[in-house]
mmCIF file of C-alpha atoms and ligand atoms in Angstrom:
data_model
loop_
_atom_site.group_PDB
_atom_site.id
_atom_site.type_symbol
_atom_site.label_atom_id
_atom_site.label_comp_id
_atom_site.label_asym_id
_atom_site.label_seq_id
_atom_site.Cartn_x
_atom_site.Cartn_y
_atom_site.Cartn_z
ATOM 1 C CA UNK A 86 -24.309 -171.028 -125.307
ATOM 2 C CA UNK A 87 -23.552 -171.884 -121.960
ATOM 3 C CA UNK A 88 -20.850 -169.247 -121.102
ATOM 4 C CA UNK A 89 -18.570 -169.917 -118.186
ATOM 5 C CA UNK A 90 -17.687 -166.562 -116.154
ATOM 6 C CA UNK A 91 -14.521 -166.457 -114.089
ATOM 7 C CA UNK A 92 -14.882 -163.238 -112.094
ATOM 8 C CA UNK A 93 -18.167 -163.058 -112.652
ATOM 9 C CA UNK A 94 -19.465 -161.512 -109.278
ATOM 10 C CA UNK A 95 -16.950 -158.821 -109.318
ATOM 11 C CA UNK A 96 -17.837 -154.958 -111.186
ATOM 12 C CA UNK A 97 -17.654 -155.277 -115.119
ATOM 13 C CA UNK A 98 -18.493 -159.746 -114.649
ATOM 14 C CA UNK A 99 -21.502 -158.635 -112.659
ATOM 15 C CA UNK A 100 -23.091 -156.317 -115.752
ATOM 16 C CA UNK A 101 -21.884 -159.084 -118.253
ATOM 17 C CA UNK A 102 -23.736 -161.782 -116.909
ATOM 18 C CA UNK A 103 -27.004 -159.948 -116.710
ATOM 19 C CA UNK A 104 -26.667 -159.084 -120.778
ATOM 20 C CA UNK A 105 -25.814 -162.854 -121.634
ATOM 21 C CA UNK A 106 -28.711 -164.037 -119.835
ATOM 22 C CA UNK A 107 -31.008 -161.290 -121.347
ATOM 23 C CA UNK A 108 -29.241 -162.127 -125.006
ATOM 24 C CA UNK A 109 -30.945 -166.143 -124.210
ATOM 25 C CA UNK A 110 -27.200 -167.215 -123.442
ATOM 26 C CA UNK A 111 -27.093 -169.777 -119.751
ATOM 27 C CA UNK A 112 -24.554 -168.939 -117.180
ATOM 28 C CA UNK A 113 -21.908 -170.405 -114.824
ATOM 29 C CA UNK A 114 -20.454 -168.203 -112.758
ATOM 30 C CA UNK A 115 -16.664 -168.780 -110.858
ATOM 31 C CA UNK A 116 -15.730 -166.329 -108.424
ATOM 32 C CA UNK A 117 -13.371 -166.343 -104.845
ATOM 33 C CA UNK A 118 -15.482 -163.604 -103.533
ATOM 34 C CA UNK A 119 -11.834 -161.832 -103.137
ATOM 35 C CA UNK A 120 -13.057 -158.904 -104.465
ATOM 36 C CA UNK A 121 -16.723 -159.444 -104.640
ATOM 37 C CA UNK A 122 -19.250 -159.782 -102.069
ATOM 38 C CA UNK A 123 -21.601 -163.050 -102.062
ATOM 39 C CA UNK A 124 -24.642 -160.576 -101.907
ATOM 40 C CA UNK A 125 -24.230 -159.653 -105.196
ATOM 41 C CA UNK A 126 -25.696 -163.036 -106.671
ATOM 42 C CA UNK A 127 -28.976 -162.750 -105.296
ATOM 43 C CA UNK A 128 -29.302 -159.207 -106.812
ATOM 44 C CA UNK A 129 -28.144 -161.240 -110.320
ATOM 45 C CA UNK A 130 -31.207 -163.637 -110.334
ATOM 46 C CA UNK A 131 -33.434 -160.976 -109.487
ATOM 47 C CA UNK A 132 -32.332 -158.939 -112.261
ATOM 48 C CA UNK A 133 -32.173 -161.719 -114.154
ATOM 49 C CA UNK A 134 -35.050 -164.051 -113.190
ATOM 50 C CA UNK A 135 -32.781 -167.047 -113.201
ATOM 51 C CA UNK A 136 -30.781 -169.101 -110.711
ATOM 52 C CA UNK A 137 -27.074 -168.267 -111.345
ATOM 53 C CA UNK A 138 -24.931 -171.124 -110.920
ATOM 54 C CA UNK A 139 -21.853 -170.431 -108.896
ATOM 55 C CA UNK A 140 -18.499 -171.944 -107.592
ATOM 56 C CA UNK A 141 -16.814 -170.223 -105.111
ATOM 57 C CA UNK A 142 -13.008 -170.707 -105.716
ATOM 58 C CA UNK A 143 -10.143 -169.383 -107.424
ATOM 59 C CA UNK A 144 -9.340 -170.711 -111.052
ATOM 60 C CA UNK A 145 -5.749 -170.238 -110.353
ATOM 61 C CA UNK A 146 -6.440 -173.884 -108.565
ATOM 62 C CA UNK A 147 -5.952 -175.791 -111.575
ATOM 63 C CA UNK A 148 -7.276 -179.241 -109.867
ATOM 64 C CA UNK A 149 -10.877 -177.312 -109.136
ATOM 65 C CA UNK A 150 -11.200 -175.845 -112.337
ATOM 66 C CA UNK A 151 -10.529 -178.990 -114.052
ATOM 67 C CA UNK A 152 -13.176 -180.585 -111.928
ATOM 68 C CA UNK A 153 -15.686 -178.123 -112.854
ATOM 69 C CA UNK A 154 -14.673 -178.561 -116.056
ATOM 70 C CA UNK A 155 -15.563 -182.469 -115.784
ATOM 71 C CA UNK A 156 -18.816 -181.912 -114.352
ATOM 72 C CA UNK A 157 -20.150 -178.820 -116.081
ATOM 73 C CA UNK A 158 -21.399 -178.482 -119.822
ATOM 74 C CA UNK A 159 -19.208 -175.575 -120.995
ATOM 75 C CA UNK A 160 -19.657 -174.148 -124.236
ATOM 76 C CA UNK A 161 -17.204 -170.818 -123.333
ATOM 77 C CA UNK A 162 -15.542 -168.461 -120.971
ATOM 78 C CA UNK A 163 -15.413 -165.236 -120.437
ATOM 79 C CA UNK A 164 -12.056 -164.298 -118.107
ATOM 80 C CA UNK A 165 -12.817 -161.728 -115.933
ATOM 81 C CA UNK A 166 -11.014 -163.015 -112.776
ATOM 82 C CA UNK A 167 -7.492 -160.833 -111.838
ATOM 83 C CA UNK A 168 -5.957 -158.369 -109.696
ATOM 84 C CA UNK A 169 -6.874 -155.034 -110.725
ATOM 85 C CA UNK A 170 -5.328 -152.438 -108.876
ATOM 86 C CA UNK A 171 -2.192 -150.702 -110.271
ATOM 87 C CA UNK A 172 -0.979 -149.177 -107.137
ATOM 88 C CA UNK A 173 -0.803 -152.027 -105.498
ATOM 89 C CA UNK A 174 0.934 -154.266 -108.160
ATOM 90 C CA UNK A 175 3.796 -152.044 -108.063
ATOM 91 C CA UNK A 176 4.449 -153.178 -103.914
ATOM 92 C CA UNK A 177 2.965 -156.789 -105.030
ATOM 93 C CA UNK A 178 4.399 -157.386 -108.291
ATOM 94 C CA UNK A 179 4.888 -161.252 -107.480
ATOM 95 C CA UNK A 180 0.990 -161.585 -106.312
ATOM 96 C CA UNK A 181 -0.398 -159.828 -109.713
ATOM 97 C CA UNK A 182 1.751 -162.210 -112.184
ATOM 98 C CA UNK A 183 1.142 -165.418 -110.225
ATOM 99 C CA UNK A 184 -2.366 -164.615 -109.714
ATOM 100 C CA UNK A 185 -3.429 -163.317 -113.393
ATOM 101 C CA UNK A 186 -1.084 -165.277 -115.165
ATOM 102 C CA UNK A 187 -2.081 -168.525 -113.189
ATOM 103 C CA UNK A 188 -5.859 -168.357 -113.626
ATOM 104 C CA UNK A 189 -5.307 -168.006 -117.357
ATOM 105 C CA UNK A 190 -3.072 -170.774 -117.825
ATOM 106 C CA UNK A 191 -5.142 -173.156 -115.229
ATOM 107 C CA UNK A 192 -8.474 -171.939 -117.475
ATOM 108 C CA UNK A 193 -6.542 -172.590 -120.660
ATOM 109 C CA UNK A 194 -5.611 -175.923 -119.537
ATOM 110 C CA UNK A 195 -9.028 -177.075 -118.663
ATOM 111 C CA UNK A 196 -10.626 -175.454 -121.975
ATOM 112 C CA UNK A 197 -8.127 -177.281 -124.031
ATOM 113 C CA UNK A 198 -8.874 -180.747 -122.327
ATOM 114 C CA UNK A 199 -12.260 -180.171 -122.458
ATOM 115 C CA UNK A 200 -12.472 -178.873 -125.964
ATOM 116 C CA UNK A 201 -13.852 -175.567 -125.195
ATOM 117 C CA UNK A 202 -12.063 -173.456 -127.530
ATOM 118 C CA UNK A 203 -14.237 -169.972 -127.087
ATOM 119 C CA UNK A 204 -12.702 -167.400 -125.070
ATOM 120 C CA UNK A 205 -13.428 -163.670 -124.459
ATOM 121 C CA UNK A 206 -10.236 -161.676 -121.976
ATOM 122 C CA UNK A 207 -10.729 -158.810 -120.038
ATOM 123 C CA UNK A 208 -7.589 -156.605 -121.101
ATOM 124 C CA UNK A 209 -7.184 -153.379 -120.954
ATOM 125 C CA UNK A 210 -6.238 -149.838 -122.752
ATOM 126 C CA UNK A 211 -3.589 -149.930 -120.375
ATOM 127 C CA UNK A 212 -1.497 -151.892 -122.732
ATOM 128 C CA UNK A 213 -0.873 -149.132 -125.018
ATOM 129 C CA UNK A 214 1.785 -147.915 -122.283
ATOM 130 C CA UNK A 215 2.900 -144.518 -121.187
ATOM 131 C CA UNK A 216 3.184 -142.744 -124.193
ATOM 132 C CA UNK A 217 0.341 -144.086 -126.851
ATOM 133 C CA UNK A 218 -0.427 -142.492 -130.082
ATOM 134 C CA UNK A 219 -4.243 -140.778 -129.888
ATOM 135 C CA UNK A 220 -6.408 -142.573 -130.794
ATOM 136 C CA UNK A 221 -5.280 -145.517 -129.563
ATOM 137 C CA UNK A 222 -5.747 -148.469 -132.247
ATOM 138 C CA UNK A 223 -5.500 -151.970 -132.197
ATOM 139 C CA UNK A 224 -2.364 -152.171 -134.243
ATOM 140 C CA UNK A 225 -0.124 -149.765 -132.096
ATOM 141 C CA UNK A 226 2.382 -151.450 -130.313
ATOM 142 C CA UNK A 227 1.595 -153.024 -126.819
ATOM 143 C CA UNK A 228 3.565 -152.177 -123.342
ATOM 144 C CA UNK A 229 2.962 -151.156 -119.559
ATOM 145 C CA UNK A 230 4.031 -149.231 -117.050
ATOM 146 C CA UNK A 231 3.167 -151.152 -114.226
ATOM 147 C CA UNK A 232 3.193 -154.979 -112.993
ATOM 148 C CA UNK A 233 -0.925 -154.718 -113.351
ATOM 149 C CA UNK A 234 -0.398 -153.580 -116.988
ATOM 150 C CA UNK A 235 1.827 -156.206 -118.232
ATOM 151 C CA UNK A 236 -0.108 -159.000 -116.403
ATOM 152 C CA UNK A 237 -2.200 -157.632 -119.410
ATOM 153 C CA UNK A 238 0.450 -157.588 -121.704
ATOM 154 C CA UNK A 239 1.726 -160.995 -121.350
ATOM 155 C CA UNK A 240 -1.584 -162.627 -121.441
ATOM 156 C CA UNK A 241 -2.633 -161.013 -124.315
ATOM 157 C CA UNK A 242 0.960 -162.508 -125.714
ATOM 158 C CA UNK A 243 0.198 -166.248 -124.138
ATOM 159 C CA UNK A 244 -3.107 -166.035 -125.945
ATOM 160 C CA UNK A 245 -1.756 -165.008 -129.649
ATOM 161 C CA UNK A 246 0.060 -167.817 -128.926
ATOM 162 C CA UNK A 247 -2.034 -170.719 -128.326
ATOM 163 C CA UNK A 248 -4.704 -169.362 -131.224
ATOM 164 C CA UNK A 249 -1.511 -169.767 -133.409
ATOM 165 C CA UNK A 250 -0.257 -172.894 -132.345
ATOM 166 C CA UNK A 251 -3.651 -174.190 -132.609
ATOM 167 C CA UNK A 252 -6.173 -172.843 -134.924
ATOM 168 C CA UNK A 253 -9.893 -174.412 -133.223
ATOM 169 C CA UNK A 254 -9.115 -171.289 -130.807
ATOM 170 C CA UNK A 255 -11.612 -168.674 -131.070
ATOM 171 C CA UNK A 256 -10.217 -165.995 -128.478
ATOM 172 C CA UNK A 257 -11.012 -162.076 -128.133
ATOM 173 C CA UNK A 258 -9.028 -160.134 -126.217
ATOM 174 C CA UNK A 259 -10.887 -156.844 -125.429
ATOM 175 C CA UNK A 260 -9.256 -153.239 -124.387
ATOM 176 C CA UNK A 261 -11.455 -152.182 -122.062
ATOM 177 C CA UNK A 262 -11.291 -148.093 -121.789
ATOM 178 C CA UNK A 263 -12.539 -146.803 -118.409
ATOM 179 C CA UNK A 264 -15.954 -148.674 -117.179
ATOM 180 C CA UNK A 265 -17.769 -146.534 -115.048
ATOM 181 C CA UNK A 266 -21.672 -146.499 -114.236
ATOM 182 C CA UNK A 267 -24.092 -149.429 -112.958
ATOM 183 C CA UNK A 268 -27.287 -151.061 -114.134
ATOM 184 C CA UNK A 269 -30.172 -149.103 -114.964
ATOM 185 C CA UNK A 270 -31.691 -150.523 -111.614
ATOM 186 C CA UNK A 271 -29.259 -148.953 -109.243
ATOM 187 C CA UNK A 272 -29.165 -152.879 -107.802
ATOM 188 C CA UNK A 273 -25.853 -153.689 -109.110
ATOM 189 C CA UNK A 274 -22.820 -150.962 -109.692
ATOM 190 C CA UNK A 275 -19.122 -150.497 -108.630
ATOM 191 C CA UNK A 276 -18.410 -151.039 -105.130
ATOM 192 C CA UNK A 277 -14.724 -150.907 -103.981
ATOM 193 C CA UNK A 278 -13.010 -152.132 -101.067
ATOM 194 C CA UNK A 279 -11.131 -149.236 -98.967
ATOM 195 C CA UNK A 280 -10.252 -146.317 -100.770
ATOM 196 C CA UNK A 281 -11.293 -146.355 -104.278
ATOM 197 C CA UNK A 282 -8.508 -146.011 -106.503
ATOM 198 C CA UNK A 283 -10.172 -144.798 -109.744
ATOM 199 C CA UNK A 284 -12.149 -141.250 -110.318
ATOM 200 C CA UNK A 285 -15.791 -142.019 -110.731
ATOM 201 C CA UNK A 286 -16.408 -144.100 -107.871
ATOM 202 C CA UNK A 287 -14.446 -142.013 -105.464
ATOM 203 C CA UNK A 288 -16.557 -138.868 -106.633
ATOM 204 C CA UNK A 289 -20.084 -140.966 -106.026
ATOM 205 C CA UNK A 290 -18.748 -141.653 -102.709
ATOM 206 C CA UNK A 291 -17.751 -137.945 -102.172
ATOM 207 C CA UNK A 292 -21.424 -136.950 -103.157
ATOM 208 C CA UNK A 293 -22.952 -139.548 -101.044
ATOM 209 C CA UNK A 294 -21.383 -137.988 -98.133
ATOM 210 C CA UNK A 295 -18.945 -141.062 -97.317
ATOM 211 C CA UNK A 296 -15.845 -138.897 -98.199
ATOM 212 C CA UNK A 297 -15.077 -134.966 -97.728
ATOM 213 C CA UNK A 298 -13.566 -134.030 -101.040
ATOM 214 C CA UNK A 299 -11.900 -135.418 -104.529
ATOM 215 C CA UNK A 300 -8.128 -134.472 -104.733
ATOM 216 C CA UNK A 301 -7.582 -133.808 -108.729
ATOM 217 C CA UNK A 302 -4.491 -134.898 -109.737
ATOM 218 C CA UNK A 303 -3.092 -132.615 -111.750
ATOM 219 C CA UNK A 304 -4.766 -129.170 -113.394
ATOM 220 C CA UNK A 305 -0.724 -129.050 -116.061
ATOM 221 C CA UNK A 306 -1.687 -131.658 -118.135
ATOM 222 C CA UNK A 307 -1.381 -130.477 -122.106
ATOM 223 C CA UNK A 308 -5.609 -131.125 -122.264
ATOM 224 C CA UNK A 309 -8.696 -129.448 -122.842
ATOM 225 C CA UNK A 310 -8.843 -127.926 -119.220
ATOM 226 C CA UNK A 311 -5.449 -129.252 -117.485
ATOM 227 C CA UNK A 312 -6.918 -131.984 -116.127
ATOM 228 C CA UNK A 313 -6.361 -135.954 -117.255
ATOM 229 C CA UNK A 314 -8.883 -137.164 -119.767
ATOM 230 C CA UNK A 315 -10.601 -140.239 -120.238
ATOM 231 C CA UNK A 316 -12.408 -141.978 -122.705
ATOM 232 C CA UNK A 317 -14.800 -143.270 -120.022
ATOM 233 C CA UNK A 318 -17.578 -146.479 -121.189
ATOM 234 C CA UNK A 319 -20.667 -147.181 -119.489
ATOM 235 C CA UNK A 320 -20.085 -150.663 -118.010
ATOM 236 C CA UNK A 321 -23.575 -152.194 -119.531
ATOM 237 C CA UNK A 322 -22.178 -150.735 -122.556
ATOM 238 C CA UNK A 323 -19.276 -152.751 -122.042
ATOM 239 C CA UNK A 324 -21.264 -155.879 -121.115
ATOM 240 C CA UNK A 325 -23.086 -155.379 -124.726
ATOM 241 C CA UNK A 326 -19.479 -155.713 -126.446
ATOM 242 C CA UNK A 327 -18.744 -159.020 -124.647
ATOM 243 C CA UNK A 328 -21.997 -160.555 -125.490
ATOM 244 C CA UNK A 329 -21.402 -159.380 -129.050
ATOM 245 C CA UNK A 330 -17.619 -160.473 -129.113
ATOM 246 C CA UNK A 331 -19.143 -163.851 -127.845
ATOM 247 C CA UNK A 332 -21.565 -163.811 -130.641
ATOM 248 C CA UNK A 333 -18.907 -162.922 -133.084
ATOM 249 C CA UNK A 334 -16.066 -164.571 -132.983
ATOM 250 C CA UNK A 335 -16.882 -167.622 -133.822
ATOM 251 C CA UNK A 336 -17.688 -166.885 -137.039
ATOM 252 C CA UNK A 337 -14.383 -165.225 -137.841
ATOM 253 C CA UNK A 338 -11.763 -166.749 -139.936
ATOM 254 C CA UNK A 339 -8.883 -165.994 -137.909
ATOM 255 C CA UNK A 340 -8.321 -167.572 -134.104
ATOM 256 C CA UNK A 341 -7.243 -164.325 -132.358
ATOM 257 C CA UNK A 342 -8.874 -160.782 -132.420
ATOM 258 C CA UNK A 343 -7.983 -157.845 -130.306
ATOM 259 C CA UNK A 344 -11.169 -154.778 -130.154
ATOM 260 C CA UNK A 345 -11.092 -151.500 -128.281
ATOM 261 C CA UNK A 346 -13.533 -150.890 -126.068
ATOM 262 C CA UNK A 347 -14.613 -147.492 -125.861
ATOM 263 C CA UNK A 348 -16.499 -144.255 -126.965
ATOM 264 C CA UNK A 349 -13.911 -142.842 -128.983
ATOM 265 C CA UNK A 350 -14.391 -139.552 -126.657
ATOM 266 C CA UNK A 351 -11.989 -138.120 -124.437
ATOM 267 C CA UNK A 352 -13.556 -136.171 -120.834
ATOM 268 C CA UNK A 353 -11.621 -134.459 -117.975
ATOM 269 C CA UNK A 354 -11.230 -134.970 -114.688
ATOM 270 C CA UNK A 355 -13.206 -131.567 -114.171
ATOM 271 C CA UNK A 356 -15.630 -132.600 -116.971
ATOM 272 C CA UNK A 357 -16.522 -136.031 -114.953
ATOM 273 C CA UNK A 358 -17.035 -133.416 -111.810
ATOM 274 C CA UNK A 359 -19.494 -130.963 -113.109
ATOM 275 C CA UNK A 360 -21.625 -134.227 -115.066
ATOM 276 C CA UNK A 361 -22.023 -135.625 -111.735
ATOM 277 C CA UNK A 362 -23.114 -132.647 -109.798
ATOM 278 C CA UNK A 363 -25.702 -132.552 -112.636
ATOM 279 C CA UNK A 364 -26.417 -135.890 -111.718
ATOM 280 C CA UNK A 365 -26.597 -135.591 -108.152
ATOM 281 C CA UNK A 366 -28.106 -132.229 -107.922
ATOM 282 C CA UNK A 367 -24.800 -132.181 -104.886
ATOM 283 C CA UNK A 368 -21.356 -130.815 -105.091
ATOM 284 C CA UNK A 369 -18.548 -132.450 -105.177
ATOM 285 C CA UNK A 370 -15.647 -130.649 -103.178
ATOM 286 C CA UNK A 371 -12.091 -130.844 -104.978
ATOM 287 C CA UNK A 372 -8.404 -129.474 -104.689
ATOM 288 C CA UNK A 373 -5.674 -130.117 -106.710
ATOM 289 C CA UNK A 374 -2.981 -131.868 -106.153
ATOM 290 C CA UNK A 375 0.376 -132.930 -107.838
ATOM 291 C CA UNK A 376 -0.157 -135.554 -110.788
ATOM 292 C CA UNK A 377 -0.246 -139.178 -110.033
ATOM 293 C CA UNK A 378 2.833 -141.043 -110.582
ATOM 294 C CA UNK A 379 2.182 -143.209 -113.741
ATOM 295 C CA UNK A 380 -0.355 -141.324 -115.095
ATOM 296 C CA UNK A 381 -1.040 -140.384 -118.656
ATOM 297 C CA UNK A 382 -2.609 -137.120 -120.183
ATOM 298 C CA UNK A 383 -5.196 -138.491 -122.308
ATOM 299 C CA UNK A 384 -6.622 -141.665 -123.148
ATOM 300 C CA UNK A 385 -9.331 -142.785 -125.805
ATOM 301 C CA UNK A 386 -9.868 -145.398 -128.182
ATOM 302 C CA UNK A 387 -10.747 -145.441 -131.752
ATOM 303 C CA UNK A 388 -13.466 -148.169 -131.377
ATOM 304 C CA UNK A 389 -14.292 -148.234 -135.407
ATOM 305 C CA UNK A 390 -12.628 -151.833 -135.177
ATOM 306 C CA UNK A 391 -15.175 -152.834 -132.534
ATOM 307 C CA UNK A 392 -17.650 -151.002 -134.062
ATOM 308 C CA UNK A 393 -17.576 -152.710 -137.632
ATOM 309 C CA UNK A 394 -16.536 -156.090 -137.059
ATOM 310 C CA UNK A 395 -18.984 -156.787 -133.639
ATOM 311 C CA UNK A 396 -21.818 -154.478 -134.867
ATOM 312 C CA UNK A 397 -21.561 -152.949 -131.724
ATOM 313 C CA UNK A 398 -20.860 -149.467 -130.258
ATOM 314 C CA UNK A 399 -21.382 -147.557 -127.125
ATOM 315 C CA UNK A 400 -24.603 -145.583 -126.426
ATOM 316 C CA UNK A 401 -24.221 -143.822 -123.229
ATOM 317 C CA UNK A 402 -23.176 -140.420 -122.820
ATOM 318 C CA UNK A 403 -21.234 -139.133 -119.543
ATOM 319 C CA UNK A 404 -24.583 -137.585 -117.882
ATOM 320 C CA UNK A 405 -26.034 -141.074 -117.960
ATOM 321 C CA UNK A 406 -22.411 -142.884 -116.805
ATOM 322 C CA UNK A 407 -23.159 -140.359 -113.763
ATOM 323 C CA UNK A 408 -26.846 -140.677 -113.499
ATOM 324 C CA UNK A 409 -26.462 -144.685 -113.390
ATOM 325 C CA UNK A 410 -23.899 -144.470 -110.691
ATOM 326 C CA UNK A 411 -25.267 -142.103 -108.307
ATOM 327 C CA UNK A 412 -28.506 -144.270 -108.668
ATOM 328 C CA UNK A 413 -26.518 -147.221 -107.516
ATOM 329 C CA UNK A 414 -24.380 -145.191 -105.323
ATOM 330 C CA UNK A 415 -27.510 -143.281 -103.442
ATOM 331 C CA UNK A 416 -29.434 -146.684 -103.629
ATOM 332 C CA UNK A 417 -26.227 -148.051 -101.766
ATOM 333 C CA UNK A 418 -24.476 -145.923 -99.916
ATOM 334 C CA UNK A 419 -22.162 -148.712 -98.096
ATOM 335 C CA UNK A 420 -22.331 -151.120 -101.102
ATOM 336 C CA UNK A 421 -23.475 -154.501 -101.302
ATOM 337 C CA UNK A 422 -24.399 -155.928 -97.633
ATOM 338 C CA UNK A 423 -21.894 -158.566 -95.831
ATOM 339 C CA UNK A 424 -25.198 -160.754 -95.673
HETATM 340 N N1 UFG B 21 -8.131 -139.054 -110.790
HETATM 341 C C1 UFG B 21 -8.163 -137.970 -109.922
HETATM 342 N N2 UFG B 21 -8.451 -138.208 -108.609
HETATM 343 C C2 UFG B 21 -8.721 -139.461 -108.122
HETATM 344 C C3 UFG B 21 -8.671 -140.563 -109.011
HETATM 345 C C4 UFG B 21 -8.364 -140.314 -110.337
HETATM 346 O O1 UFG B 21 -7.941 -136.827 -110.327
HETATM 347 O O2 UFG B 21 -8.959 -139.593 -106.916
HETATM 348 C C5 UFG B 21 -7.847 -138.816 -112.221
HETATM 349 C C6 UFG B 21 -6.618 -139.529 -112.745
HETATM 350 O O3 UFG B 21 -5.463 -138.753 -112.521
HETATM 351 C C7 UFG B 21 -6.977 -139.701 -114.223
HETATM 352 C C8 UFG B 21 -8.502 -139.873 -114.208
HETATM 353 O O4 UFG B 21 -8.934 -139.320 -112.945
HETATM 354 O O5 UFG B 21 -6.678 -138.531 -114.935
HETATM 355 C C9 UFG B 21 -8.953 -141.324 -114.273
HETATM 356 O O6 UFG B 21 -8.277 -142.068 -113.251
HETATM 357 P P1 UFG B 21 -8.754 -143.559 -112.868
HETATM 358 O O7 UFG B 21 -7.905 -143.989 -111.721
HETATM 359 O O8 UFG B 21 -10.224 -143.586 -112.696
HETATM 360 O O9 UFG B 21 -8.434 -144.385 -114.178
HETATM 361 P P2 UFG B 21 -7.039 -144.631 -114.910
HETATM 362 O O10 UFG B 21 -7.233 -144.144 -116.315
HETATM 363 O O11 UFG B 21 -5.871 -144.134 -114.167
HETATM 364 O O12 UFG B 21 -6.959 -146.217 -114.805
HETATM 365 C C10 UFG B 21 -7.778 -147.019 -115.590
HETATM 366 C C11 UFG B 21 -7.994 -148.370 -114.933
HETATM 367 C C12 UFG B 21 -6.720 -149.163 -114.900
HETATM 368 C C13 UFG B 21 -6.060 -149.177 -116.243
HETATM 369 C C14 UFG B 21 -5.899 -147.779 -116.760
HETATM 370 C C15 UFG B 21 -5.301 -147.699 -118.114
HETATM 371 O O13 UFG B 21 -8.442 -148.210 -113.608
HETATM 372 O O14 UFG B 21 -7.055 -150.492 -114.583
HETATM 373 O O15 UFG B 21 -7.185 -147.164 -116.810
HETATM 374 O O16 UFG B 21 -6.124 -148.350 -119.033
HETATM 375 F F1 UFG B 21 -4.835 -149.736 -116.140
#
């Protein structure tokens, strides 16, 4: 197929696009580069031995998506593109719902026009809410605690229903656990702008010497150590299930599907620390400090949904989610280059 990706320059689009190209699929990429540096693409056809295709704007412009519509071959999309950060969609609530709900709706739009009916959503675990039922299945109910979260939400809700009001859809939503890790080459990986929000990369950076220590949030948590656990997912593990939800759900009977996205095993904050001084061979300086507002204890999926119906499941263990990003990490201590 010839599989457009929105977001596809950015962390988990990146990974995905080297798997569909591998699994014989071609590839369009659409990215603003708001979150993604143009460097990355060159890295992609290296990897990948291909020219990548790519349109640098934002699919929230519904008149340029429709043009690329017209003047691409499209067989599907894969919607990475969105605003990611939950800290900051609390103080820009209005920026995460125009943006993420926008690019949907202008993608949607063109598909429908266009007759492209395949489509594969980047959601997250996050829309089990603040106080989900372990392990988290498909079926449980689905809420947030944060603008970010029910950008999530609410898409996931638009897309149920326009596969119901129209059965030629063939959409997958997928709950995406935590992705951590890079590609086997250390050319591609995670690399945040600023401060990084989440766990792993801020520890790589600690090892790497770019930042003093980790601040834990929170040893009081009811979990195996007192620390918040994770079901963390190796991000070309990840890329595997969107190549295989792509392969699959076209073949199903019913328009919308929903999979989890994970290993099904929960690891701590202090866990994720001694894996990657194993990693590393460095340590990682910590302290404790008071719990994050918003977060959750524990977190992990049952993936047996994803597991049976996309003949898919993850492989990588937590030594080689730390191995694979202090390869990338060490191999890129700054990131990608501006140029
Ligand atoms: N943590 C620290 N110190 C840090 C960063 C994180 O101790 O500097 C802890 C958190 O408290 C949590 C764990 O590490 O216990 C993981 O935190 P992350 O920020 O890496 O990940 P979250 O589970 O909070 O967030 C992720 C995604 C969100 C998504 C959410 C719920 O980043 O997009 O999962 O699915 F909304």
């Amino acid at each position: 197929m010839r599989v457009l990706v929105s977001g596809g320059a950015g962390y988990i689009g990146s990974h995905t696009v080297i798997r569909l190209v591998e699994a014989g699929h071609d590839v369009v990429v659409v990215d603003d580069f708001s979150n993604a540096k143009p460097t990355v693409v060159g890295r992609l056809e290296a990897l990948s031995g291909r020219p990548i295709p790519v349109h640098a704007f934002d699919v929230s412009d519904a008149d340029k998506t429709e043009h690329l519509f017209a003047h691409e071959q499209i067989d599907a999309v894969i919607h990475f593109a969105g605003f990611k950060a939950v800290g900051e969609s609390v103080a820009k609530p209005l920026d995460y719902y125009q943006n993420n709900l926008d690019s949907t709706f202008s993608l949607l739009r063109a598909m429908g026009r266009h007759d492209v009916r395949t489509l594969v959503f980047s959601s997250s675990a996050t829309v089990y809410g603040a106080e989900p039922q372990l392990p988290m299945t498909e079926d449980l109910p689905t809420s947030a605690t944060n603008p970010y979260g029910w950008t999530k939400v609410m898409i996931e809700q638009v897309l149920t229903d326009v596969a119901a009001a129209d059965d030629r859809w063939r959409i997958a939503a997928l709950r995406y656990f935590n992705p951590v890790g890079a590609h086997a080459s250390g050319d591609i990986g995670e690399d945040p702008s600023g401060i990084p929000n989440n766990l792993m990369p801020f520890v790589a950076q600690v090892a790497v010497g770019r930042r003093e220590k980790l601040s834990v949030f929170g040893d009081d948590y009811d979990t195996v150590d007192g620390t918040g656990v994770r079901d963390y997912i190796h991000v070309d593990d990840l890329a595997a299930g969107h190549v295989a939800a792509l392969d699959t759900v076209n073949s199903r009977s019913q328009p919308m599907s929903v999979w989890n996205l994970g290993t099904g095993q929960g690891v701590s904050v202090l866990q994720v620390i001694k894996a990657f001084e194993r990693a590393s061979g460095r340590p990682i300086p910590y302290e404790v400090a008071p719990r994050r507002a918003g977060d959750i204890a524990a977190s992990y999926a049952d993936p047996s949904k994803a597991n049976a119906d996309l003949d898919w499941r993850a492989t990588k263990t937590i030594d080689d989610m730390c191995a694979d990003t202090w390869r990338w990490q060490s191999k890129n201590p700054n990131g990608y280059p501006d140029a």
